[in-house]
Short mmCIF file of N, CA, C and O in Angstrom, two decimals:
data_model
loop_
_atom_site.label_atom_id
_atom_site.label_comp_id
_atom_site.label_asym_id
_atom_site.label_seq_id
_atom_site.Cartn_x
_atom_site.Cartn_y
_atom_site.Cartn_z
N UNK A 1 1.67 24.06 -22.10
CA UNK A 1 0.82 24.89 -22.91
C UNK A 1 1.59 25.42 -24.13
O UNK A 1 1.04 25.46 -25.22
N UNK A 2 2.83 25.82 -23.90
CA UNK A 2 3.65 26.32 -25.00
C UNK A 2 3.86 25.24 -26.06
O UNK A 2 3.81 25.51 -27.25
N UNK A 3 4.07 24.00 -25.60
CA UNK A 3 4.27 22.89 -26.53
C UNK A 3 3.00 22.63 -27.34
O UNK A 3 3.06 22.35 -28.53
N UNK A 4 1.84 22.74 -26.70
CA UNK A 4 0.56 22.53 -27.38
C UNK A 4 0.35 23.55 -28.50
O UNK A 4 -0.13 23.21 -29.58
N UNK A 5 0.75 24.80 -28.25
CA UNK A 5 0.52 25.85 -29.23
C UNK A 5 1.49 25.82 -30.40
O UNK A 5 1.13 26.17 -31.52
N UNK A 6 2.73 25.42 -30.15
CA UNK A 6 3.76 25.54 -31.18
C UNK A 6 4.20 24.23 -31.81
O UNK A 6 5.15 24.21 -32.59
N UNK A 7 3.55 23.13 -31.52
CA UNK A 7 3.93 21.86 -32.11
C UNK A 7 2.73 21.20 -32.79
O UNK A 7 1.59 21.57 -32.55
N UNK A 8 3.03 20.23 -33.64
CA UNK A 8 2.02 19.41 -34.30
C UNK A 8 1.08 20.23 -35.19
O UNK A 8 -0.12 20.02 -35.18
N UNK A 9 1.63 21.14 -35.98
CA UNK A 9 0.82 21.89 -36.94
C UNK A 9 0.72 21.07 -38.22
O UNK A 9 1.70 20.82 -38.89
N UNK A 10 -0.48 20.66 -38.56
CA UNK A 10 -0.72 19.89 -39.77
C UNK A 10 -1.70 20.64 -40.66
O UNK A 10 -2.15 21.74 -40.31
N UNK A 11 -2.02 20.07 -41.80
CA UNK A 11 -2.82 20.77 -42.80
C UNK A 11 -4.19 21.19 -42.27
O UNK A 11 -4.64 22.32 -42.49
N UNK A 12 -4.88 20.31 -41.55
CA UNK A 12 -6.22 20.64 -41.08
C UNK A 12 -6.18 21.76 -40.06
O UNK A 12 -7.08 22.62 -40.04
N UNK A 13 -5.16 21.79 -39.25
CA UNK A 13 -5.04 22.85 -38.25
C UNK A 13 -4.80 24.20 -38.93
O UNK A 13 -5.36 25.22 -38.52
N UNK A 14 -4.00 24.21 -39.97
CA UNK A 14 -3.73 25.44 -40.71
C UNK A 14 -4.99 25.89 -41.47
O UNK A 14 -5.29 27.08 -41.53
N UNK A 15 -5.75 24.94 -42.00
CA UNK A 15 -6.99 25.28 -42.70
C UNK A 15 -7.99 25.89 -41.73
O UNK A 15 -8.67 26.88 -42.07
N UNK A 16 -8.09 25.36 -40.53
CA UNK A 16 -9.00 25.95 -39.53
C UNK A 16 -8.59 27.37 -39.18
O UNK A 16 -9.44 28.25 -39.04
N UNK A 17 -7.29 27.60 -39.04
CA UNK A 17 -6.80 28.95 -38.74
C UNK A 17 -7.10 29.89 -39.89
O UNK A 17 -7.57 31.02 -39.68
N UNK A 18 -6.87 29.45 -41.11
CA UNK A 18 -7.15 30.28 -42.28
C UNK A 18 -8.64 30.58 -42.40
O UNK A 18 -9.03 31.72 -42.73
N UNK A 19 -9.48 29.61 -42.11
CA UNK A 19 -10.92 29.82 -42.19
C UNK A 19 -11.39 30.80 -41.11
O UNK A 19 -12.27 31.63 -41.35
N UNK A 20 -10.78 30.72 -39.93
CA UNK A 20 -11.12 31.66 -38.86
C UNK A 20 -10.76 33.09 -39.27
O UNK A 20 -11.56 34.01 -39.08
N UNK A 21 -9.58 33.27 -39.84
CA UNK A 21 -9.16 34.60 -40.29
C UNK A 21 -10.10 35.09 -41.40
O UNK A 21 -10.49 36.26 -41.42
N UNK A 22 -10.47 34.19 -42.31
CA UNK A 22 -11.40 34.54 -43.38
C UNK A 22 -12.75 35.00 -42.81
O UNK A 22 -13.32 36.00 -43.26
N UNK A 23 -13.26 34.28 -41.80
CA UNK A 23 -14.54 34.66 -41.20
C UNK A 23 -14.45 36.00 -40.49
O UNK A 23 -15.39 36.80 -40.55
N UNK A 24 -13.34 36.27 -39.81
CA UNK A 24 -13.17 37.58 -39.17
C UNK A 24 -13.16 38.69 -40.22
O UNK A 24 -13.77 39.74 -40.03
N UNK A 25 -12.45 38.46 -41.32
CA UNK A 25 -12.39 39.45 -42.39
C UNK A 25 -13.77 39.69 -42.99
O UNK A 25 -14.17 40.83 -43.23
N UNK A 26 -14.50 38.62 -43.25
CA UNK A 26 -15.83 38.74 -43.83
C UNK A 26 -16.80 39.45 -42.87
O UNK A 26 -17.65 40.22 -43.30
N UNK A 27 -16.67 39.17 -41.58
CA UNK A 27 -17.52 39.84 -40.59
C UNK A 27 -17.26 41.34 -40.62
O UNK A 27 -18.19 42.15 -40.55
N UNK A 28 -16.01 41.73 -40.73
CA UNK A 28 -15.67 43.15 -40.79
C UNK A 28 -16.15 43.78 -42.09
O UNK A 28 -16.73 44.88 -42.07
N UNK A 29 -15.94 43.11 -43.20
CA UNK A 29 -16.31 43.67 -44.51
C UNK A 29 -17.81 43.81 -44.69
O UNK A 29 -18.28 44.79 -45.25
N UNK A 30 -18.57 42.80 -44.25
CA UNK A 30 -20.01 42.79 -44.49
C UNK A 30 -20.82 43.31 -43.32
O UNK A 30 -22.04 43.41 -43.43
N UNK A 31 -20.15 43.62 -42.22
CA UNK A 31 -20.81 44.08 -40.99
C UNK A 31 -21.82 43.04 -40.46
O UNK A 31 -22.81 43.39 -39.85
N UNK A 32 -21.56 41.77 -40.73
CA UNK A 32 -22.37 40.66 -40.22
C UNK A 32 -21.64 40.08 -39.03
O UNK A 32 -20.85 39.14 -39.15
N UNK A 33 -21.90 40.62 -37.86
CA UNK A 33 -21.07 40.33 -36.69
C UNK A 33 -21.29 38.94 -36.11
O UNK A 33 -20.51 38.48 -35.30
N UNK A 34 -22.34 38.24 -36.51
CA UNK A 34 -22.52 36.87 -36.02
C UNK A 34 -21.45 35.94 -36.57
O UNK A 34 -21.19 34.87 -36.01
N UNK A 35 -20.80 36.32 -37.68
CA UNK A 35 -19.72 35.50 -38.24
C UNK A 35 -18.51 35.44 -37.30
O UNK A 35 -17.72 34.51 -37.38
N UNK A 36 -18.38 36.41 -36.42
CA UNK A 36 -17.27 36.42 -35.46
C UNK A 36 -17.37 35.21 -34.55
O UNK A 36 -16.35 34.60 -34.20
N UNK A 37 -18.58 34.81 -34.17
CA UNK A 37 -18.75 33.64 -33.31
C UNK A 37 -18.22 32.38 -33.99
O UNK A 37 -17.54 31.57 -33.36
N UNK A 38 -18.50 32.23 -35.27
CA UNK A 38 -17.98 31.07 -36.00
C UNK A 38 -16.46 31.16 -36.16
O UNK A 38 -15.76 30.15 -36.09
N UNK A 39 -15.96 32.37 -36.36
CA UNK A 39 -14.52 32.57 -36.43
C UNK A 39 -13.83 32.21 -35.14
O UNK A 39 -12.78 31.57 -35.15
N UNK A 40 -14.42 32.58 -34.01
CA UNK A 40 -13.85 32.22 -32.71
C UNK A 40 -13.85 30.71 -32.52
O UNK A 40 -12.89 30.14 -32.00
N UNK A 41 -14.92 30.06 -32.95
CA UNK A 41 -15.02 28.61 -32.85
C UNK A 41 -13.86 27.93 -33.59
O UNK A 41 -13.17 27.07 -33.04
N UNK A 42 -13.62 28.34 -34.83
CA UNK A 42 -12.55 27.73 -35.61
C UNK A 42 -11.18 28.15 -35.10
O UNK A 42 -10.22 27.37 -35.18
N UNK A 43 -11.06 29.36 -34.57
CA UNK A 43 -9.79 29.80 -34.01
C UNK A 43 -9.41 28.97 -32.78
O UNK A 43 -8.26 28.56 -32.64
N UNK A 44 -10.37 28.70 -31.92
CA UNK A 44 -10.10 27.87 -30.73
C UNK A 44 -9.72 26.46 -31.15
O UNK A 44 -8.81 25.87 -30.58
N UNK A 45 -10.40 25.93 -32.16
CA UNK A 45 -10.04 24.60 -32.65
C UNK A 45 -8.62 24.58 -33.20
O UNK A 45 -7.88 23.63 -32.97
N UNK A 46 -8.22 25.62 -33.90
CA UNK A 46 -6.87 25.67 -34.47
C UNK A 46 -5.82 25.85 -33.40
O UNK A 46 -4.79 25.17 -33.40
N UNK A 47 -6.06 26.74 -32.44
CA UNK A 47 -5.05 27.01 -31.42
C UNK A 47 -4.83 25.80 -30.52
O UNK A 47 -3.70 25.43 -30.23
N UNK A 48 -5.91 25.18 -30.07
CA UNK A 48 -5.79 24.07 -29.13
C UNK A 48 -5.80 22.70 -29.79
O UNK A 48 -5.82 21.68 -29.10
N UNK A 49 -5.79 22.66 -31.12
CA UNK A 49 -5.78 21.40 -31.88
C UNK A 49 -6.92 20.50 -31.44
O UNK A 49 -6.75 19.31 -31.19
N UNK A 50 -8.10 21.07 -31.34
CA UNK A 50 -9.28 20.34 -30.90
C UNK A 50 -10.15 20.01 -32.12
O UNK A 50 -9.96 20.55 -33.20
N UNK A 51 -11.09 19.13 -31.93
CA UNK A 51 -12.01 18.80 -33.00
C UNK A 51 -11.73 17.41 -33.56
O UNK A 51 -10.74 16.76 -33.21
N UNK A 52 -12.59 16.97 -34.40
CA UNK A 52 -12.47 15.65 -34.98
C UNK A 52 -11.51 15.68 -36.16
O UNK A 52 -11.65 16.51 -37.05
N UNK A 53 -10.60 14.77 -36.17
CA UNK A 53 -9.65 14.66 -37.28
C UNK A 53 -9.90 13.41 -38.07
O UNK A 53 -11.00 12.85 -38.08
N UNK A 54 -8.86 12.93 -38.71
CA UNK A 54 -8.97 11.74 -39.54
C UNK A 54 -9.26 10.49 -38.71
O UNK A 54 -9.85 9.53 -39.19
N UNK A 55 -8.84 10.47 -37.45
CA UNK A 55 -9.06 9.31 -36.60
C UNK A 55 -10.41 9.34 -35.89
O UNK A 55 -10.70 8.45 -35.11
N UNK A 56 -11.21 10.33 -36.13
CA UNK A 56 -12.50 10.45 -35.48
C UNK A 56 -12.36 11.14 -34.14
O UNK A 56 -11.29 11.57 -33.74
N UNK A 57 -13.45 11.28 -33.45
CA UNK A 57 -13.46 11.97 -32.16
C UNK A 57 -13.17 10.95 -31.06
O UNK A 57 -14.07 10.24 -30.61
N UNK A 58 -11.93 10.89 -30.65
CA UNK A 58 -11.59 9.97 -29.58
C UNK A 58 -10.50 10.58 -28.71
O UNK A 58 -9.79 11.47 -29.13
N UNK A 59 -10.41 10.11 -27.49
CA UNK A 59 -9.40 10.58 -26.55
C UNK A 59 -8.15 9.76 -26.75
O UNK A 59 -8.22 8.53 -26.81
N UNK A 60 -6.98 10.41 -26.86
CA UNK A 60 -5.74 9.64 -27.02
C UNK A 60 -5.48 8.73 -25.81
O UNK A 60 -5.74 9.12 -24.67
N UNK A 61 -4.97 7.54 -26.07
CA UNK A 61 -4.70 6.58 -25.00
C UNK A 61 -3.22 6.66 -24.66
O UNK A 61 -2.39 6.04 -25.28
N UNK A 62 -2.90 7.47 -23.63
CA UNK A 62 -1.52 7.60 -23.20
C UNK A 62 -1.41 7.34 -21.72
O UNK A 62 -2.20 7.71 -20.95
#
């Protein structure tokens, strides 16, 4: 789990994290609390490196 969280940080993963933080900030500023749900979605994708990337949505063959 520790290796999953602290390795393989690439541009798309950082963008997802930045977008999640942006959505949390906007939810707080505008009092539109439904934005928190979208922020959590992108935060989970960034933390666990989930989601479709450049190779498409496929399971790694290891």
